[in-house]
Coordinates of C-alpha atoms in Angstrom, one line a residue:
Chain A
M19 CA -101.4 75.6 -161.6
P20 CA -105.0 75.6 -162.4
L21 CA -106.1 78.0 -165.2
D22 CA -107.8 81.1 -164.1
H23 CA -111.2 80.4 -166.4
R24 CA -112.4 83.8 -166.0
R25 CA -109.5 85.6 -167.6
L26 CA -108.6 83.3 -170.3
Q27 CA -111.7 82.0 -172.1
G28 CA -110.6 80.2 -175.0
P29 CA -111.5 76.7 -175.8
D30 CA -110.2 73.7 -173.7
E31 CA -108.8 72.2 -176.7
S32 CA -106.8 74.2 -179.3
Q33 CA -104.8 73.5 -182.5
P34 CA -101.9 75.4 -183.9
P35 CA -103.4 77.6 -186.9
A36 CA -100.7 76.0 -189.2
L37 CA -102.9 72.7 -189.3
W38 CA -105.7 74.7 -191.1
A39 CA -103.6 76.8 -192.9
G40 CA -101.6 74.1 -194.7
E41 CA -98.8 74.6 -196.8
G42 CA -99.6 73.9 -200.3
S43 CA -101.3 70.5 -201.2
G44 CA -99.3 67.4 -201.3
P45 CA -95.7 67.1 -202.1
R46 CA -94.3 69.2 -204.5
D47 CA -92.2 68.7 -207.6
P48 CA -88.6 68.4 -206.6
C49 CA -87.4 69.7 -209.6
A50 CA -90.0 72.9 -209.6
L51 CA -88.2 76.4 -209.2
R52 CA -89.8 79.1 -207.3
P53 CA -90.7 82.1 -209.9
L54 CA -88.0 84.5 -209.7
F55 CA -88.6 88.5 -210.3
A56 CA -85.4 90.2 -211.2
R57 CA -85.0 93.8 -211.9
A58 CA -81.7 95.4 -212.2
G59 CA -81.0 99.1 -211.8
L60 CA -83.6 100.4 -209.4
L61 CA -81.5 102.6 -206.9
S62 CA -80.7 106.1 -208.1
Q63 CA -77.6 106.7 -205.5
A64 CA -76.0 103.4 -206.0
E65 CA -74.0 103.0 -209.4
G66 CA -75.7 99.3 -210.0
S67 CA -78.2 97.7 -208.2
A68 CA -80.6 95.1 -208.3
Y69 CA -83.4 93.3 -206.6
V70 CA -84.3 89.7 -206.8
E71 CA -87.6 88.2 -205.1
L72 CA -88.7 84.4 -205.1
S73 CA -92.1 83.7 -204.9
G74 CA -92.9 82.4 -201.6
G75 CA -91.0 85.5 -199.6
T76 CA -87.5 85.8 -200.2
K77 CA -86.4 89.5 -201.0
V78 CA -83.0 90.9 -201.5
L79 CA -81.7 94.2 -202.6
C80 CA -78.3 94.6 -203.4
A81 CA -76.3 97.5 -204.1
A82 CA -72.7 97.9 -205.9
W83 CA -70.2 100.3 -206.2
G84 CA -67.8 100.4 -209.0
P85 CA -63.8 100.7 -208.6
R86 CA -62.8 103.1 -206.1
E87 CA -59.1 103.8 -205.1
A88 CA -58.3 101.2 -202.2
A89 CA -57.4 102.5 -198.9
E90 CA -54.4 100.0 -198.8
P91 CA -52.6 99.9 -202.1
G92 CA -52.0 95.8 -203.4
G93 CA -55.0 94.9 -201.2
G94 CA -55.3 91.8 -199.6
T95 CA -55.2 92.1 -195.7
A96 CA -54.2 88.9 -193.8
G97 CA -56.1 85.9 -195.0
G98 CA -58.8 87.7 -197.0
G99 CA -59.2 90.0 -199.9
G100 CA -57.8 89.9 -203.3
G101 CA -54.2 90.6 -203.3
G102 CA -52.0 89.2 -206.2
G103 CA -52.1 92.5 -208.2
G104 CA -55.6 92.5 -208.8
G105 CA -58.4 94.4 -207.1
R106 CA -60.3 93.6 -204.0
L107 CA -63.8 92.7 -203.9
V108 CA -65.6 93.7 -200.5
C109 CA -68.8 92.0 -199.9
E110 CA -71.3 92.9 -197.2
F111 CA -74.4 91.0 -196.3
R112 CA -77.2 92.3 -194.0
R113 CA -80.1 90.8 -192.8
A114 CA -83.0 93.0 -191.8
P115 CA -84.0 93.0 -188.0
F116 CA -87.4 91.9 -189.1
S117 CA -86.5 89.3 -192.0
S118 CA -86.8 85.9 -190.4
R119 CA -89.8 84.4 -188.8
G120 CA -90.0 84.1 -185.3
A121 CA -88.3 86.4 -182.5
R122 CA -86.3 89.4 -183.9
P123 CA -82.7 89.3 -183.3
R124 CA -80.9 91.6 -181.8
P125 CA -79.2 93.7 -184.6
G126 CA -75.5 94.1 -184.1
G127 CA -75.5 91.0 -181.5
A128 CA -72.6 88.8 -181.5
A129 CA -74.5 85.6 -183.1
E130 CA -76.2 88.0 -185.7
R131 CA -73.0 89.6 -186.6
E132 CA -71.2 86.3 -187.1
A133 CA -73.8 85.0 -189.0
E134 CA -73.9 87.9 -191.5
R135 CA -70.0 87.6 -191.8
E136 CA -70.0 84.4 -192.9
A137 CA -72.5 84.8 -195.5
A138 CA -70.7 87.6 -196.6
A139 CA -67.6 85.6 -196.8
A140 CA -69.6 83.3 -199.0
L141 CA -71.1 85.8 -201.0
R142 CA -67.5 87.0 -201.8
E143 CA -66.3 83.5 -202.5
A144 CA -69.0 82.9 -205.1
L145 CA -68.7 86.5 -206.9
E146 CA -64.7 86.5 -207.2
P147 CA -64.3 84.1 -210.0
A148 CA -67.1 86.1 -211.9
V149 CA -65.3 89.7 -211.6
R150 CA -62.3 90.5 -213.5
L151 CA -60.6 91.7 -210.6
A152 CA -57.2 91.6 -212.8
R153 CA -58.5 94.6 -214.5
Y154 CA -58.7 96.6 -211.5
P155 CA -55.5 96.7 -210.0
R156 CA -55.1 98.6 -206.6
A157 CA -58.8 99.3 -206.4
R158 CA -61.9 98.1 -204.7
L159 CA -65.3 97.0 -205.5
A160 CA -68.0 97.1 -202.9
V161 CA -71.2 94.9 -203.0
S162 CA -73.6 95.0 -200.2
A163 CA -76.7 92.8 -200.1
L164 CA -79.6 93.5 -197.7
L165 CA -81.9 90.7 -197.2
L166 CA -85.2 92.4 -196.6
Q167 CA -87.3 89.0 -195.9
D168 CA -85.9 85.4 -195.6
G169 CA -88.4 82.8 -197.2
G170 CA -85.6 80.4 -197.8
S171 CA -82.7 80.2 -200.4
A172 CA -81.9 83.5 -199.2
L173 CA -77.8 83.3 -199.9
A174 CA -78.6 81.7 -203.4
A175 CA -80.8 84.8 -203.9
A176 CA -78.4 87.5 -202.8
V177 CA -75.7 85.6 -204.9
S178 CA -77.9 86.3 -207.7
A179 CA -78.6 89.8 -206.9
A180 CA -75.3 90.6 -206.1
S181 CA -73.6 89.7 -209.5
L182 CA -76.8 91.6 -211.3
A183 CA -75.7 94.3 -209.4
L184 CA -72.0 94.3 -210.4
A185 CA -73.0 93.9 -213.8
D186 CA -75.5 96.9 -213.9
A187 CA -72.6 99.0 -212.3
G188 CA -70.5 98.3 -215.5
V189 CA -68.1 96.3 -213.8
E190 CA -66.2 93.9 -216.0
M191 CA -67.2 90.3 -215.6
Y192 CA -66.8 86.7 -217.0
D193 CA -70.3 85.8 -216.6
L194 CA -73.2 86.3 -214.1
A195 CA -73.0 84.2 -211.1
V196 CA -76.4 82.4 -210.5
G197 CA -77.1 80.9 -207.4
C198 CA -79.7 78.3 -206.4
A199 CA -80.1 76.5 -203.1
L200 CA -80.9 72.8 -202.3
C201 CA -82.5 70.7 -199.3
R202 CA -82.9 67.3 -198.3
D203 CA -86.3 66.3 -197.0
P204 CA -86.0 63.8 -194.1
G205 CA -89.5 62.8 -194.1
H206 CA -89.1 61.9 -198.0
P207 CA -88.4 58.0 -197.9
S208 CA -85.7 58.2 -200.7
G209 CA -84.2 61.3 -199.3
A210 CA -84.8 63.3 -202.5
W211 CA -83.5 66.8 -202.8
L212 CA -85.8 69.7 -203.4
L213 CA -84.9 72.7 -205.4
Q214 CA -85.2 76.1 -204.0
P215 CA -86.8 75.2 -200.7
G216 CA -88.9 77.6 -199.1
E217 CA -88.2 78.8 -195.3
A218 CA -90.5 75.9 -193.7
E219 CA -88.6 73.2 -195.9
E220 CA -85.1 74.7 -195.1
R221 CA -85.8 74.8 -191.3
R222 CA -86.8 71.1 -191.2
A223 CA -83.9 69.9 -193.8
A224 CA -81.5 67.1 -193.0
A225 CA -78.9 68.7 -195.4
R226 CA -78.6 71.7 -197.2
L227 CA -76.7 72.9 -200.3
T228 CA -76.3 76.5 -202.0
L229 CA -74.4 76.5 -205.2
A230 CA -73.5 79.3 -207.5
L231 CA -72.6 78.6 -211.7
L232 CA -71.0 80.8 -214.2
P233 CA -73.5 79.3 -217.0
A234 CA -71.6 80.7 -220.0
L235 CA -68.5 79.1 -219.0
N236 CA -70.0 76.1 -217.3
Q237 CA -67.8 76.8 -214.2
V238 CA -69.2 76.4 -210.3
S239 CA -68.3 79.3 -208.4
A240 CA -69.5 78.3 -205.0
V241 CA -70.3 74.9 -203.4
L242 CA -71.6 75.4 -199.5
G243 CA -73.0 72.5 -198.1
G244 CA -73.7 70.5 -195.1
G245 CA -76.0 68.4 -192.9
R246 CA -76.7 64.6 -193.2
G247 CA -76.3 64.1 -196.9
G248 CA -75.1 60.7 -197.4
D249 CA -72.6 59.2 -199.7
P250 CA -71.1 61.2 -202.4
E251 CA -73.4 59.9 -205.1
S252 CA -76.3 61.7 -203.3
W253 CA -74.4 65.2 -203.3
G254 CA -73.4 64.3 -206.8
E255 CA -77.4 63.9 -207.8
A256 CA -78.2 67.3 -206.0
L257 CA -75.3 69.0 -207.6
R258 CA -76.4 68.0 -210.9
L259 CA -80.2 69.1 -209.9
G260 CA -78.9 72.7 -208.5
L261 CA -76.8 73.1 -211.8
D262 CA -79.5 72.5 -214.2
G263 CA -81.6 74.9 -211.9
C264 CA -79.0 77.6 -212.5
H265 CA -79.2 77.3 -215.8
R266 CA -82.7 77.5 -216.0
L267 CA -82.7 80.7 -213.9
Y268 CA -79.8 82.2 -216.1
P269 CA -82.3 83.7 -219.1
V270 CA -84.4 85.3 -216.3
L271 CA -81.4 87.2 -215.1
R272 CA -79.8 88.0 -218.1
Q273 CA -83.6 89.2 -219.4
S274 CA -83.8 91.8 -216.6
L275 CA -80.2 92.9 -217.1
L276 CA -81.2 94.0 -220.9
R277 CA -84.3 95.5 -219.6
A278 CA -82.2 97.7 -217.3
V279 CA -79.9 98.7 -219.9
K280 CA -82.9 99.7 -222.5
R281 CA -84.4 101.8 -219.6
R282 CA -81.5 103.6 -219.1
D283 CA -81.1 104.2 -222.8
A284 CA -84.1 105.3 -223.2
A285 CA -83.9 107.9 -220.0
H286 CA -80.8 109.4 -221.8
T287 CA -81.8 110.0 -225.2
P288 CA -84.1 113.0 -225.6
P289 CA -87.6 112.2 -226.9
G290 CA -87.3 114.0 -229.9
S291 CA -84.2 112.6 -231.6
Chain B
M27 CA -52.8 82.9 -194.3
A28 CA -49.1 82.3 -194.6
A29 CA -47.9 83.2 -198.2
V30 CA -45.1 81.9 -199.9
C31 CA -43.9 83.6 -203.0
L32 CA -43.0 81.5 -206.0
S33 CA -41.9 82.7 -209.3
E34 CA -43.9 81.6 -212.5
A35 CA -41.1 79.0 -213.3
E36 CA -41.6 77.5 -209.9
K37 CA -45.2 76.9 -210.5
L38 CA -44.9 75.8 -213.7
Y39 CA -42.7 72.9 -212.1
I40 CA -45.1 72.0 -209.5
V41 CA -48.0 72.2 -211.8
H42 CA -46.2 69.8 -214.4
G43 CA -45.1 67.4 -211.7
V44 CA -48.7 67.2 -210.5
Q45 CA -49.6 66.4 -214.2
E46 CA -47.2 63.4 -213.9
D47 CA -48.6 62.4 -210.5
L48 CA -45.5 63.2 -209.1
R49 CA -45.4 66.0 -206.4
V50 CA -42.3 68.1 -205.2
D51 CA -41.8 66.1 -202.1
G52 CA -42.0 62.7 -204.0
R53 CA -45.8 62.0 -203.2
G54 CA -48.4 61.0 -205.5
C55 CA -51.3 63.0 -205.9
E56 CA -53.8 61.2 -203.0
D57 CA -51.0 60.8 -200.7
Y58 CA -51.1 62.5 -197.3
R59 CA -47.6 63.8 -195.7
C60 CA -46.4 61.8 -192.4
A61 CA -48.5 62.8 -189.7
E62 CA -47.8 62.4 -186.3
V63 CA -50.6 62.4 -183.6
E64 CA -50.1 62.4 -179.8
T65 CA -52.8 62.7 -177.3
D66 CA -53.4 63.7 -173.6
V67 CA -50.5 66.4 -173.9
V68 CA -51.9 69.3 -172.1
S69 CA -52.9 68.1 -168.7
N70 CA -55.4 70.7 -167.7
T71 CA -57.9 69.7 -170.2
S72 CA -60.3 67.0 -170.5
G73 CA -58.8 65.8 -173.6
S74 CA -56.2 67.2 -175.6
A75 CA -54.3 66.2 -179.1
R76 CA -51.3 67.8 -180.8
V77 CA -50.9 66.9 -184.7
K78 CA -48.2 67.7 -186.7
L79 CA -48.9 67.1 -190.5
G80 CA -45.4 68.1 -192.4
H81 CA -44.8 71.6 -191.3
T82 CA -48.2 72.2 -190.0
D83 CA -48.6 72.0 -186.1
I84 CA -52.0 72.0 -184.3
L85 CA -52.8 71.7 -180.7
V86 CA -56.3 70.9 -179.5
G87 CA -57.5 71.2 -175.8
V88 CA -60.9 70.2 -175.0
K89 CA -62.4 71.4 -171.9
A90 CA -66.0 70.2 -170.5
E91 CA -67.9 72.5 -168.4
M92 CA -71.4 72.7 -167.4
G93 CA -73.6 74.6 -168.7
T94 CA -77.6 75.0 -169.6
P95 CA -78.9 73.3 -172.7
K96 CA -80.1 75.4 -175.6
L97 CA -83.9 76.0 -175.7
E98 CA -84.5 74.3 -178.9
K99 CA -82.6 71.3 -177.9
P100 CA -83.5 70.9 -174.2
D101 CA -81.9 67.2 -173.8
E102 CA -78.5 67.7 -175.9
G103 CA -75.4 69.2 -174.9
Y104 CA -73.3 71.1 -177.6
L105 CA -69.9 71.9 -178.7
E106 CA -67.9 75.3 -179.0
F107 CA -65.2 75.8 -181.3
F108 CA -62.6 78.6 -181.1
V109 CA -59.7 78.9 -183.2
D110 CA -57.0 80.9 -182.0
C111 CA -54.2 81.9 -184.9
S112 CA -51.1 82.3 -182.7
A113 CA -48.5 84.9 -184.2
N114 CA -45.9 82.3 -184.0
A115 CA -47.4 80.3 -187.0
T116 CA -46.7 83.7 -189.1
P117 CA -46.3 87.5 -188.4
E118 CA -49.4 88.3 -190.2
F119 CA -51.5 86.8 -187.3
E120 CA -50.0 89.6 -184.8
G121 CA -53.0 91.4 -183.0
R122 CA -56.3 91.0 -184.8
G123 CA -54.7 89.6 -188.2
G124 CA -55.5 86.0 -187.6
E125 CA -59.2 86.6 -186.3
E126 CA -60.7 86.4 -189.9
L127 CA -59.2 83.1 -190.6
G128 CA -59.6 81.8 -187.0
T129 CA -63.6 82.7 -187.5
E130 CA -63.6 81.0 -190.9
I131 CA -62.1 77.7 -189.7
A132 CA -64.4 78.0 -186.4
N133 CA -67.4 78.6 -188.7
T134 CA -66.4 75.6 -191.3
L135 CA -66.1 73.4 -187.8
Y136 CA -69.8 74.3 -186.7
R137 CA -70.7 73.1 -190.4
V138 CA -68.8 70.0 -190.1
F139 CA -70.4 68.9 -187.1
S140 CA -73.8 70.3 -187.3
S141 CA -75.1 66.9 -188.7
E142 CA -76.9 64.9 -186.2
G143 CA -74.9 62.1 -185.0
S144 CA -71.3 63.4 -185.6
V145 CA -71.0 63.3 -181.6
D146 CA -73.7 61.6 -179.8
L147 CA -75.0 64.9 -177.9
K148 CA -77.7 63.3 -176.0
S149 CA -75.0 61.6 -173.8
L150 CA -73.7 65.1 -172.6
C151 CA -77.2 66.1 -171.1
I152 CA -77.1 65.7 -167.1
N153 CA -80.8 66.9 -166.8
P154 CA -82.9 67.9 -169.4
R155 CA -83.5 71.7 -169.7
E156 CA -81.1 72.4 -166.8
H157 CA -77.7 71.1 -167.0
C158 CA -75.7 69.8 -169.9
W159 CA -71.9 69.3 -170.7
V160 CA -70.6 72.0 -173.1
L161 CA -67.5 70.9 -174.8
Y162 CA -65.4 73.8 -175.6
V163 CA -62.8 73.0 -178.4
D164 CA -60.0 75.2 -178.8
V165 CA -57.9 74.7 -181.8
L166 CA -54.5 76.4 -181.6
L167 CA -52.5 77.0 -184.6
L168 CA -48.9 76.8 -183.9
E169 CA -47.6 76.5 -187.4
C170 CA -48.8 76.8 -190.7
G171 CA -47.3 74.7 -193.4
G172 CA -50.5 74.0 -195.6
N173 CA -53.6 71.9 -195.5
L174 CA -54.6 73.8 -192.3
F175 CA -58.4 72.2 -192.2
D176 CA -57.3 68.5 -192.7
A177 CA -55.2 68.7 -190.0
I178 CA -57.3 70.4 -187.7
S179 CA -60.0 68.0 -188.4
I180 CA -57.8 65.3 -187.4
A181 CA -56.6 67.0 -184.5
V182 CA -60.2 67.5 -183.2
K183 CA -61.3 64.0 -183.6
A184 CA -58.1 63.0 -181.5
A185 CA -58.8 65.4 -178.9
L186 CA -62.5 64.2 -178.5
F187 CA -61.4 60.3 -178.7
N188 CA -59.2 61.3 -175.7
T189 CA -61.7 63.4 -173.7
R190 CA -63.0 61.8 -170.7
I191 CA -66.0 63.6 -168.9
P192 CA -66.6 63.0 -165.0
K193 CA -69.7 61.1 -164.6
V194 CA -72.0 62.9 -162.5
R195 CA -75.4 61.8 -160.9
V196 CA -78.3 63.9 -160.6
L197 CA -80.1 63.4 -156.8
E198 CA -83.6 64.6 -156.4
D199 CA -85.1 65.0 -152.8
E200 CA -88.6 65.3 -151.9
E201 CA -89.0 69.0 -152.5
G202 CA -88.4 68.7 -155.7
S203 CA -84.9 70.5 -155.7
K204 CA -82.0 68.6 -157.5
E205 CA -78.4 68.2 -156.5
I206 CA -75.6 67.2 -158.6
E207 CA -73.1 64.7 -157.1
L208 CA -69.7 64.1 -158.7
S209 CA -68.5 60.8 -158.4
D210 CA -65.6 60.1 -156.2
D211 CA -63.6 58.1 -158.3
P212 CA -61.7 60.1 -160.9
Y213 CA -61.3 57.4 -163.3
D214 CA -65.0 57.1 -163.4
C215 CA -65.8 59.0 -166.9
I216 CA -67.6 59.0 -169.9
R217 CA -65.9 58.7 -173.2
L218 CA -67.2 59.9 -176.6
N219 CA -67.8 57.6 -179.2
V220 CA -65.8 59.3 -182.4
D221 CA -67.0 56.7 -185.1
D222 CA -68.9 59.0 -186.7
V223 CA -66.6 62.1 -186.2
P224 CA -65.9 63.7 -189.9
C225 CA -62.5 64.2 -190.9
I226 CA -61.9 67.1 -193.5
V227 CA -60.1 66.1 -196.7
T228 CA -59.3 69.3 -198.7
L229 CA -58.8 68.7 -202.5
S230 CA -56.7 71.5 -204.3
K231 CA -57.0 71.8 -207.9
I232 CA -53.7 72.1 -209.8
G233 CA -53.8 72.3 -213.5
Y234 CA -56.3 69.5 -214.8
R235 CA -55.7 67.3 -211.6
H236 CA -56.6 67.5 -208.0
V237 CA -54.2 66.8 -204.8
V238 CA -54.8 65.8 -201.5
D239 CA -52.7 67.6 -198.4
A240 CA -51.3 70.5 -200.3
T241 CA -48.1 71.9 -199.2
L242 CA -47.7 76.0 -199.0
Q243 CA -46.0 75.7 -202.2
E244 CA -48.7 73.6 -203.7
E245 CA -51.7 76.0 -202.3
A246 CA -49.8 78.9 -204.2
C247 CA -50.3 77.0 -207.4
S248 CA -53.9 76.3 -206.9
L249 CA -56.8 78.7 -207.5
A250 CA -59.7 76.9 -206.1
S251 CA -60.1 74.0 -203.6
L252 CA -63.0 71.6 -202.3
L253 CA -63.4 71.0 -198.9
I254 CA -65.1 67.8 -197.9
A255 CA -65.9 66.4 -194.5
V256 CA -66.2 62.6 -194.6
T257 CA -67.0 60.0 -191.8
S258 CA -65.6 56.8 -191.6
K259 CA -68.5 55.0 -193.2
G260 CA -67.9 57.2 -196.4
A261 CA -71.1 59.7 -195.8
L262 CA -70.4 63.4 -196.6
T263 CA -71.5 66.1 -194.0
C264 CA -70.1 68.9 -195.3
M265 CA -69.0 70.5 -198.8
K266 CA -67.1 73.9 -199.2
K267 CA -65.5 75.4 -202.1
I268 CA -62.6 77.9 -201.0
G269 CA -60.3 79.9 -202.8
K270 CA -60.8 82.5 -205.5
G271 CA -61.1 80.4 -208.7
S272 CA -64.0 78.3 -209.6
L273 CA -64.4 74.4 -210.6
D274 CA -65.5 72.5 -213.3
P275 CA -68.5 70.4 -212.5
E276 CA -67.0 67.2 -213.7
S277 CA -64.0 68.0 -211.5
I278 CA -66.3 68.4 -208.2
F279 CA -67.8 64.7 -208.8
E280 CA -64.3 63.4 -209.2
M281 CA -62.9 65.2 -206.2
M282 CA -65.9 63.9 -204.4
E283 CA -65.2 60.4 -205.1
T284 CA -61.4 61.0 -204.2
G285 CA -62.2 62.4 -201.3
K286 CA -64.7 59.9 -200.3
R287 CA -61.8 57.1 -201.0
V288 CA -58.9 59.5 -199.3
G289 CA -61.1 60.2 -196.2
K290 CA -62.1 56.6 -195.5
A291 CA -58.1 55.4 -195.8
L292 CA -57.6 58.4 -193.4
H293 CA -60.3 57.3 -190.9
I294 CA -58.8 53.5 -190.6
A295 CA -55.3 54.7 -190.1
L296 CA -56.2 57.4 -187.4
Q297 CA -58.0 55.1 -185.6
K298 CA -55.6 52.3 -185.4
I299 CA -52.9 54.8 -184.3
L300 CA -55.4 56.3 -181.5
D301 CA -56.2 52.4 -180.1
E302 CA -52.5 51.8 -180.1
E303 CA -51.8 54.8 -178.1
E304 CA -54.8 53.7 -175.8
S305 CA -53.2 50.5 -175.3
L306 CA -50.1 51.7 -173.9
G307 CA -52.0 52.8 -171.0
T308 CA -50.9 55.7 -168.6
T309 CA -47.5 54.7 -168.0
R310 CA -46.9 55.5 -171.9
Q311 CA -43.9 58.1 -172.4
K312 CA -45.0 61.3 -173.7
V313 CA -43.2 62.8 -176.2
G314 CA -44.9 66.5 -176.0
F315 CA -43.4 69.6 -177.7
L316 CA -39.8 68.4 -177.4
G317 CA -39.8 65.2 -179.8

């Protein structure tokens, strides 16, 4: 079909703007972590809350509600939940309709709901080992994570934020669960793994991996990965890199928790005393 | 999932046994239970398989239907997974009870098959952007006796091996309209190459050791398991921790090594059985569900 040149006054040739914008310069350091900002205790209505932002655009807001009486005593519906005498941890993961690049997914659509439910299950699996559920018999703890903007490594950020929110709510925990994501760049000759990939890196990745670690206990609470990752040695290398990343993120989260406690303390003590 | 109640003493017995590399049914830590595989058991499907692994009983049917390719991959067909937890397996699955487990398994299967090259999707394309084959893989849980994931992956691989998709040709006339012509010969069909289809190996951590192919009793003793999808060449395509507990980093490395070793052996054994069954031809006596 011939183009109508009177209506479309563009140049004959065009290039995508991404060509000029350019993402960073040169190959990045695979071990580099994206700067992380964490703040706990920022929502007034929730019992515990946290906000985690990774530089590059991932923003997650989390709220946690402490023990409530479970509707069904004993917990544990078929196939899910806690059961076993302990409490139940209920996780929810929501993506804001405008969170991802490109077309807006229909909120409440089947595919969207499915993805959210899978992420919620992954979140629960990562957090359950960190929470002392045995201390809350017949009770339920609720965590809800809201992904405001997806700039890559969203699930990992959600794990960190959710464990911060739970700790902020005063829930008894063994340790904070620190999340970290990796991806394998297909363009790279040796197929090296990158720590905390951005959205663009994640999209073209050959394989992806999300880890959660309880650093004080040195226990891995979540491993979730897929793709063409190669032999176990390569995945092992990714695991080591990711665990190292988790250890490096841990002090930042702990600091933010301490700051939140201090802030709350200051608010409760009258200025005169 | 179907749960069993074990007393502390029974659990201790199992844990101590595993530590001595001797399990309740006499197996070692890296041994599978005896598995029965039969393909082509349901005639209304393009390919089907039934796998019985101990008391776990899985039926998989693959139906090929014509659909439109996905926008982002215009020259490839795709696979759809659906897992149905029948109430025959355990009364908990009645009504919507099995839905949660079903979607979890289906999501895991999507993840396992997400790696490019596990199935040659390009061969499922009929004409780009317009028609492709969609393989609906329906998994039916008939009985749960532990280690669902491994049994399901074996059954899916066997069913894909058995799948026969009719050959079609695209005819184009002068005006550019296309017509799809089906071959007259019912035996004229394409087979899928399943060499790179991964199998899942679930390693359950019991005490200080890990076991493959845990029974329900052993699953009750295990707090965390690692699920690994291994191809016949030993490459990992998926890795996932399941269960409420956590794992030591060192044990994850060990589990990956074991998983690779066990997975490779599993692939060889499965391929041998499938080839053997294939060589018997169409006159083979089918065992079906009464065997």
